[in-house]
Every structure is written in structure tokens, then in C-alpha cells.
mmCIF file of C-alpha atoms in Angstrom:
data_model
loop_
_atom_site.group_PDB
_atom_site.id
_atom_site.type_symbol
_atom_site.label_atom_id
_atom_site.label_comp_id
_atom_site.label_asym_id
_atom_site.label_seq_id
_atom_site.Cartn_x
_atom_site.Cartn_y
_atom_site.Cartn_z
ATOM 1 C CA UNK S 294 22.070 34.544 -35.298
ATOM 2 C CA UNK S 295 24.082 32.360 -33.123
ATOM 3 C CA UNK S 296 23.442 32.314 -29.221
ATOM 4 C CA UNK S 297 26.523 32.773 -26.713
ATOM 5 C CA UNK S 298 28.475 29.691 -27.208
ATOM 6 C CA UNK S 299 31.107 28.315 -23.909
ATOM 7 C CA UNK S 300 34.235 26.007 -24.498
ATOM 8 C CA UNK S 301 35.193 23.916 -23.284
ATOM 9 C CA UNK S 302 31.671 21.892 -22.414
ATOM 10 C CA UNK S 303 33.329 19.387 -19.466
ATOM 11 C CA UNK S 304 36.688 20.025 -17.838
ATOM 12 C CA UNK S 305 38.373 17.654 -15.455
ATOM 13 C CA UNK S 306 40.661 19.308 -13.509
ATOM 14 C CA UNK S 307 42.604 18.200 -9.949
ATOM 15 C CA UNK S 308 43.080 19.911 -6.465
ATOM 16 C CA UNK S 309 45.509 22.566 -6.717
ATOM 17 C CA UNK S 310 45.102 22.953 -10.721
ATOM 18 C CA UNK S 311 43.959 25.898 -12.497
ATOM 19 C CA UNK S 312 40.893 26.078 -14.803
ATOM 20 C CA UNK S 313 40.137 28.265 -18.137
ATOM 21 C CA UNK S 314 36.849 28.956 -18.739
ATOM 22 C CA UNK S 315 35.761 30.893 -22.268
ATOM 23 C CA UNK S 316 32.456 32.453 -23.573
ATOM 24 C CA UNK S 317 31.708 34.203 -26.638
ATOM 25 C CA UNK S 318 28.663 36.628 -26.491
ATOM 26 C CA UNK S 319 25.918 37.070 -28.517
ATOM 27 C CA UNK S 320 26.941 39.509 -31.565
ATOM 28 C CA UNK S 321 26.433 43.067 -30.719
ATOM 29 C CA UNK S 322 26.620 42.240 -27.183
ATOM 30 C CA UNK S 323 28.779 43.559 -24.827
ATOM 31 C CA UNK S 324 28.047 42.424 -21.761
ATOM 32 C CA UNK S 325 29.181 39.162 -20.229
ATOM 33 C CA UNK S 326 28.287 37.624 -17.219
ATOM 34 C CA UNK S 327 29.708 34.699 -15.310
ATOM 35 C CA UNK S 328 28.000 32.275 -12.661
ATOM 36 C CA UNK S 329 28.376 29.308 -10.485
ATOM 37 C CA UNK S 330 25.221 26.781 -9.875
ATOM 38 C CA UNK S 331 26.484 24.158 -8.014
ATOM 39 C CA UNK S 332 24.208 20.312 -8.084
ATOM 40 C CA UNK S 333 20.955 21.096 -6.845
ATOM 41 C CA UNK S 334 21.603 24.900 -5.763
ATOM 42 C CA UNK S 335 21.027 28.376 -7.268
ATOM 43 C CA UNK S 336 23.339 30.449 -9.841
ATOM 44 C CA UNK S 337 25.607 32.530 -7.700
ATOM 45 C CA UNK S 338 26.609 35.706 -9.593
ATOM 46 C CA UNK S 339 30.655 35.401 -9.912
ATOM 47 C CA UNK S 340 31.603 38.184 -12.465
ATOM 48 C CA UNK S 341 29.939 41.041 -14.667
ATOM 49 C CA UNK S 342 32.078 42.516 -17.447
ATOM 50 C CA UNK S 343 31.364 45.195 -20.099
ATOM 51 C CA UNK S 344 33.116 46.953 -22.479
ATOM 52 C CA UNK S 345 36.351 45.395 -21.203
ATOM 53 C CA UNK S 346 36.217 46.257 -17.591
ATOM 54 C CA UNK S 347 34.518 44.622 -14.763
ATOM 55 C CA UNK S 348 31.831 45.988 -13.327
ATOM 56 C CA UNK S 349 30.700 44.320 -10.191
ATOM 57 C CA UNK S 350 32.035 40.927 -8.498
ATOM 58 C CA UNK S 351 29.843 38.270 -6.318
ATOM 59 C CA UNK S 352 31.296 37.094 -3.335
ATOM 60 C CA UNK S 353 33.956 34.792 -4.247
ATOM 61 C CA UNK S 354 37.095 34.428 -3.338
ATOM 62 C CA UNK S 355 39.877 36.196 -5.372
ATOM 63 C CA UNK S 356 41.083 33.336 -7.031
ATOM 64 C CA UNK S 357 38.351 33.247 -9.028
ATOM 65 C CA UNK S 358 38.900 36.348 -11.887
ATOM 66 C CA UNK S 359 38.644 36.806 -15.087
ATOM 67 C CA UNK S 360 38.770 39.265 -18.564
ATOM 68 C CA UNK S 361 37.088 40.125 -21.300
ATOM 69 C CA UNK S 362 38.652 40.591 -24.850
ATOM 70 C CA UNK S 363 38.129 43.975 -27.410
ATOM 71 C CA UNK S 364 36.044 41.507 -29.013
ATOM 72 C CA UNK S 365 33.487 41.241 -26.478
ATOM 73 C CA UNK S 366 34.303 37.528 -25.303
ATOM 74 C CA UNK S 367 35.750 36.614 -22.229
ATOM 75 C CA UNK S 368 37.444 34.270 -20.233
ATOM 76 C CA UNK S 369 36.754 32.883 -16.503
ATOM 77 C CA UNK S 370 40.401 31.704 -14.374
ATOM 78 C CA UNK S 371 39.979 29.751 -11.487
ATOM 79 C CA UNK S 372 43.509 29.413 -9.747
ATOM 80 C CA UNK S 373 44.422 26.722 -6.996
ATOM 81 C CA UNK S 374 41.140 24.762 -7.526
ATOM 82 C CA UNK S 375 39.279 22.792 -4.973
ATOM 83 C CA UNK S 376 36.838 20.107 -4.646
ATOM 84 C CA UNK S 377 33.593 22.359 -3.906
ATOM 85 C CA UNK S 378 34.319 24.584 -7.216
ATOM 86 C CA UNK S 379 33.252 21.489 -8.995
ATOM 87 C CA UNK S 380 29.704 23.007 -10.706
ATOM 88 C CA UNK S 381 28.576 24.530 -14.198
ATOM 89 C CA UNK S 382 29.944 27.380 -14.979
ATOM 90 C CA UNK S 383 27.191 29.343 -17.123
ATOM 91 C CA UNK S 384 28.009 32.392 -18.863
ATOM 92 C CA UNK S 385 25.530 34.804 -19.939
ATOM 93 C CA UNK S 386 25.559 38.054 -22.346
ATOM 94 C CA UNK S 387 23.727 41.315 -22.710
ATOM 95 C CA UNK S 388 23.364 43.891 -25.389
ATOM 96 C CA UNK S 389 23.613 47.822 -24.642
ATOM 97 C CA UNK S 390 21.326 48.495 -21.544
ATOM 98 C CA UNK S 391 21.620 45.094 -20.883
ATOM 99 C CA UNK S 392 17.961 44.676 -19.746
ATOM 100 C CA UNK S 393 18.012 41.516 -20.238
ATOM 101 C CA UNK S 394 20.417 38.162 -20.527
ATOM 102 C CA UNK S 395 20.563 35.191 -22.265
ATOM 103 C CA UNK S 396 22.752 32.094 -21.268
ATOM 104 C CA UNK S 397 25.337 29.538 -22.933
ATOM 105 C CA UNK S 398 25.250 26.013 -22.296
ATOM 106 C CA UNK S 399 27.749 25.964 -19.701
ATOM 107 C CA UNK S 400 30.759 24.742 -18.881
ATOM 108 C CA UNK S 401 30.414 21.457 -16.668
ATOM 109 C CA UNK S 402 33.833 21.510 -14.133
ATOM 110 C CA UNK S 403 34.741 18.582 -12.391
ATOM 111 C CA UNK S 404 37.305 18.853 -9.615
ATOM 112 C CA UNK S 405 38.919 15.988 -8.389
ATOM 113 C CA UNK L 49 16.975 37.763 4.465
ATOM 114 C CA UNK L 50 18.103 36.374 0.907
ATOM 115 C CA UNK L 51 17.872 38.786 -1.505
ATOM 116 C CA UNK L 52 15.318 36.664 -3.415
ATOM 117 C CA UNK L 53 12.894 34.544 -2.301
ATOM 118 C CA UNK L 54 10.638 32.050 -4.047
ATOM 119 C CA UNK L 55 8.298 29.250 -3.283
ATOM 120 C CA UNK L 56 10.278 25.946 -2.199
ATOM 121 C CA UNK L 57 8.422 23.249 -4.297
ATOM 122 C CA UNK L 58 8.390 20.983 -5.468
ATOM 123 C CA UNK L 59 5.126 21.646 -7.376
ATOM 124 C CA UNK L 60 3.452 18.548 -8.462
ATOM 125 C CA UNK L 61 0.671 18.358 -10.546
ATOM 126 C CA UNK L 62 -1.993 17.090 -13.547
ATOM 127 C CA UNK L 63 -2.256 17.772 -16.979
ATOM 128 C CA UNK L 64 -4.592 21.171 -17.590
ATOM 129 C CA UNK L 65 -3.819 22.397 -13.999
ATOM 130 C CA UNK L 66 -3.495 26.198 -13.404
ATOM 131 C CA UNK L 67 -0.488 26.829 -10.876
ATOM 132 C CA UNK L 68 1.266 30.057 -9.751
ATOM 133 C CA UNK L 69 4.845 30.798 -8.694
ATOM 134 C CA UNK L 70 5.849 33.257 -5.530
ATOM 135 C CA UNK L 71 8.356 35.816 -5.665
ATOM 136 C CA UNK L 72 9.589 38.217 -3.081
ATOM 137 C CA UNK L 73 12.344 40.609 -3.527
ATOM 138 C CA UNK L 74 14.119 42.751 -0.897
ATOM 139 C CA UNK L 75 15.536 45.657 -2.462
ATOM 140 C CA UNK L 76 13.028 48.184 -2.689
ATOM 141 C CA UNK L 77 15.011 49.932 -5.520
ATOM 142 C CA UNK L 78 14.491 47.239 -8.029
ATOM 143 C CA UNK L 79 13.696 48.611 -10.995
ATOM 144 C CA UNK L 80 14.145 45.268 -13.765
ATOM 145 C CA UNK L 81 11.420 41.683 -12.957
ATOM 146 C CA UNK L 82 11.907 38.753 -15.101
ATOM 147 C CA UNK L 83 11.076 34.796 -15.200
ATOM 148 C CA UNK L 84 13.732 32.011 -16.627
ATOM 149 C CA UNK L 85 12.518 28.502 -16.814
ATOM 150 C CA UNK L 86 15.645 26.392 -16.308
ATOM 151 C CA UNK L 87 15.896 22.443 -17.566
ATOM 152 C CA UNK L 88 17.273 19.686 -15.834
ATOM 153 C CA UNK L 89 21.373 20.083 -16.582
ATOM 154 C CA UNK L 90 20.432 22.950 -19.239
ATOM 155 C CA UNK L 91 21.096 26.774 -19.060
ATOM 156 C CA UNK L 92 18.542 29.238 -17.940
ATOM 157 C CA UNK L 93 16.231 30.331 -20.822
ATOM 158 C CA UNK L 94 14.346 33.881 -20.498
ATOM 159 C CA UNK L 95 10.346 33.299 -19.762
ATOM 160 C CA UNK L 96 9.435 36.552 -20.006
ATOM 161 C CA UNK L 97 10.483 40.051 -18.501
ATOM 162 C CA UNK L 98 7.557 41.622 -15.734
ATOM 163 C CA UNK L 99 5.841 44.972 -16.349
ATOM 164 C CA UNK L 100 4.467 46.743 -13.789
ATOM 165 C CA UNK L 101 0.874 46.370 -15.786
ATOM 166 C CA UNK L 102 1.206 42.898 -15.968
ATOM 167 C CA UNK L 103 2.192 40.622 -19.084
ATOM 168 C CA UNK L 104 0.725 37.829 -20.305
ATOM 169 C CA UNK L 105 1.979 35.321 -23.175
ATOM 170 C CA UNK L 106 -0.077 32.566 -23.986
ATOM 171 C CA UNK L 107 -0.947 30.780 -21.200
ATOM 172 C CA UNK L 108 1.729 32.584 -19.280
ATOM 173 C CA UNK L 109 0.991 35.484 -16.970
ATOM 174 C CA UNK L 110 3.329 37.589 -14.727
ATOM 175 C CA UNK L 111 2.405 40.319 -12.257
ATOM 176 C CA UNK L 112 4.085 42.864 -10.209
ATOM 177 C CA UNK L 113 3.101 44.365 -6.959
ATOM 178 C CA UNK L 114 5.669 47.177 -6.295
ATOM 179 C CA UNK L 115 4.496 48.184 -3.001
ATOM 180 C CA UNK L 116 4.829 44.776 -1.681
ATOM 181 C CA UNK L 117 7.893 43.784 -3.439
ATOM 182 C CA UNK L 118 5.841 40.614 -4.736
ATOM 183 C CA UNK L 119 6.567 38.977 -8.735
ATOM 184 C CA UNK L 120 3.807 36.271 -9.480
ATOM 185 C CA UNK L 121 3.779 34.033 -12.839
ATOM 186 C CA UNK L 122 0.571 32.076 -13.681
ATOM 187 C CA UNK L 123 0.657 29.126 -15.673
ATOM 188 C CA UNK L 124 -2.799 28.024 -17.374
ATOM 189 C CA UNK L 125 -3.560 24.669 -18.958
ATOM 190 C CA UNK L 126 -0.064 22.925 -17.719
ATOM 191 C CA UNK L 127 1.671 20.710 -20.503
ATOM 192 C CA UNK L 128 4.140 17.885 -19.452
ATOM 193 C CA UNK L 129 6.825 20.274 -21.369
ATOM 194 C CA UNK L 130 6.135 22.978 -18.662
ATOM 195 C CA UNK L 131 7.930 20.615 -16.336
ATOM 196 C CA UNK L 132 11.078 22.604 -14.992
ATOM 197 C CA UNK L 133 12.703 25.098 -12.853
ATOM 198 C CA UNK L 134 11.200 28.518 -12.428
ATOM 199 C CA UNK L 135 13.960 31.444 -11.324
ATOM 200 C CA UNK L 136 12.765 34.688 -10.536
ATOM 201 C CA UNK L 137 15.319 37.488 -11.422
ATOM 202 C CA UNK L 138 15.627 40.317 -10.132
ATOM 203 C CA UNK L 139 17.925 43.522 -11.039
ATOM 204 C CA UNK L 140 18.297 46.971 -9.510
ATOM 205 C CA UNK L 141 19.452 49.046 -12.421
ATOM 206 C CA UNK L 142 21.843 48.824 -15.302
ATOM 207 C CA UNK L 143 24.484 49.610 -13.380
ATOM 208 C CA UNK L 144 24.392 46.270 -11.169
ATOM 209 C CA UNK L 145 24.243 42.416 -11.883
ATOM 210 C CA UNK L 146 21.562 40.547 -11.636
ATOM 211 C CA UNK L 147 19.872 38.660 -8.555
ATOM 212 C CA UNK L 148 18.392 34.670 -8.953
ATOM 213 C CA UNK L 149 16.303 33.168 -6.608
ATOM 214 C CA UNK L 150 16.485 29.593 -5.853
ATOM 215 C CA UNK L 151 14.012 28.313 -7.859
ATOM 216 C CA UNK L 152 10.781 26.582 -7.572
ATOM 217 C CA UNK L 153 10.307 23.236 -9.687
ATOM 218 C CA UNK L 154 7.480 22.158 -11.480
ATOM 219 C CA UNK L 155 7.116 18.403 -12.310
ATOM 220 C CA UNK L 156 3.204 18.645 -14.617
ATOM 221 C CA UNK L 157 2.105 14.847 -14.523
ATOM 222 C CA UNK L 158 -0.034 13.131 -16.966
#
């Protein structure tokens, strides 16, 4: 069975510029969740989706949002990017009562 | 207070050691426990979920003291591969996200 897969792996992006971030669950899984870890600091909880809506946001700013597809996957915009957003981006899914989550290999963004 | 709160680490130590990871959470309506081991530059990987019995896998053992809000995971007979970051996760109910602690990091020498 294959694992939740991100794309891209590295992104270079500048100041200003906006970033697409995607993540396909685990099959049968419908809940994604979205993260931040920074270098050398703990995942921050950015976005929760299932079943197409979003359920609960972490404390980020609103230009960080996102979506998730009838398919299940989902997609993480950062608009107007800055220099601290640089981190990996790790995406994570659930299955139905989502007691517990396993993670893709992340998304490596580079702001410069 | 952070929502949770582990040891700071580093941990440092031999081959064959026994050594135990802290874990304090502050929301007393926590109802989900659970222990990711995360690589250097690689994704979180689920340990093993905590029971309020206890759990053990291997040479892997987790504990749960409700009443004092306290998650401990053993880890007997330490192999160089054990080397890593140890998360502590922590989630109230279905119906919100989950909570990581900073981590604690193991380094098991030879």
C-alpha cells in the first residue's frame, strides 16, 4: 500500500512569491494534516482537513490556506512569502476516527 | 505553559543503556497518547500509541499516568539505530488536531 506521498520535494521560491504545496493521503484516508517544523524547532500544526472541509487551523497567519480535493488529497498555498516560512512542510493523513497519523516526506521550502 | 512538554536533551549515551523519555501534557481532557521517533531531515514515524495500562513493544515501553498528566517511554538495551528524535503527541479528541512536543534527542554511542 503506498504511504502519503508530497510534491514537490524542494521548492525555491523568493520574497513576495507564492508557494503550492500538494499531498496525497494514504488510500482510504480522509484526513489530511499540514505542518511547519522549522531547522531545529518543533512541528507547528498549520491546517487539519477532512472530508473536504477544514476543521481546525494553528495559529498562522491567513496567508497561509489551503484545500482538499473529493479525492481526499490536498493542497497547502502560501501567498506573499517571506524569509522565516523557509522550513519543511510535512503533511500527514488519517483514516476514519483518525486516531492516529502517519507522515509524508515533506516538502523542503526555501525562501529567498 | 506549552501545551506539551518534554525532556530537553540531548540524551547521550552507551550501547545496552536503558533510558526513559518525560512527557507532560496540560489539557486535562486528553483523551489520545502517542510516541513518533523523528530522523535527522526525515518525517515523523509513529512509535507506538499509549494505553492507559501501559504498552510495551520489544524493548519499547510507554506508560500513562492520567492523574498527573505524565506519558513516559522506556527504551531497554539501546542500539546505535535508536539514535533520534522522540515527540510526544498528544490529542484531545477526534474532533481536534493534534499537539507535538518539542522533542527530546537521543544520540546511543558505541
Amino acid at each position: 500500500e503506498a504511504g502519503v506521498t508530497q510534491s514537490p520535494t524542494h521548492l525555491i521560491k523568493t520574497r513576495g512569491q507564492q508557494a503550492t504545496l500538494r499531498c496525497s493521503p494514504i488510500s482510504g484516508h480522509t484526513s489530511v494534516y499540514w505542518y511547519q517544523q522549522a531547522l531545529g524547532l518543533g512541528l507547528q500544526f498549520l491546517l487539519w482537513y477532512d472530508e473536504g472541509e477544514e476543521r481546525n487551523r494553528g495559529n498562522f497567519p491567513p496567508r497561509f490556506s489551503g484545500r482538499q480535493f473529493p479525492n481526499y488529497s490536498s493542497e497547502l498555498n502560501v501567498n506573499a512569502l517571506e524569509l522565516e516560512d523557509s522550513a519543511l512542510y510535512l503533511c500527514a493523513s488519517g483514516g476514519p476516527g483518525g486516531e492516529t497519523q502517519y507522515f509524508g516526506p515533506g516538502t523542503r521550502l526555501l525562501v529567498l | 505553559r506549552k501545551e506539551v512538554e518534554q525532556d530537553p536533551g540531548p540524551f547521550n549515551v552507551p550501547e545496552g543503556a536503558t533510558v526513559a523519555f518525560n512527557c507532560t501534557y496540560s489539557n486535562s481532557a486528553s483523551q489520545s497518547f502517542f510516541w513518533y521517533r523523528q530522523d535527522c531531515r526525515k518525517e515523523p514515524k509513529l512509535l507506538m500509541s499509549v494505553y492507559s495500562s501501559g504498552n510495551e513493544d520489544g524493548r519499547f515501553t510507554a506508560q500513562l499516568n492520567r492523574a498527573s498528566q505524565y506519558i513516559s517511554l522506556l527504551i531497554r538495551d539501546s542500539k546505535l539505530s535508536d539514535s533520534a528524535t522522540y515527540l510526544c503527541v498528544v490529542r484531545e479528541n477526534y474532533g481536534q488536531n493534534f499537539v507535538f512536543g518539542p522533542g527530546t534527542r537521543l544520540s546511543v554511542l558505541p
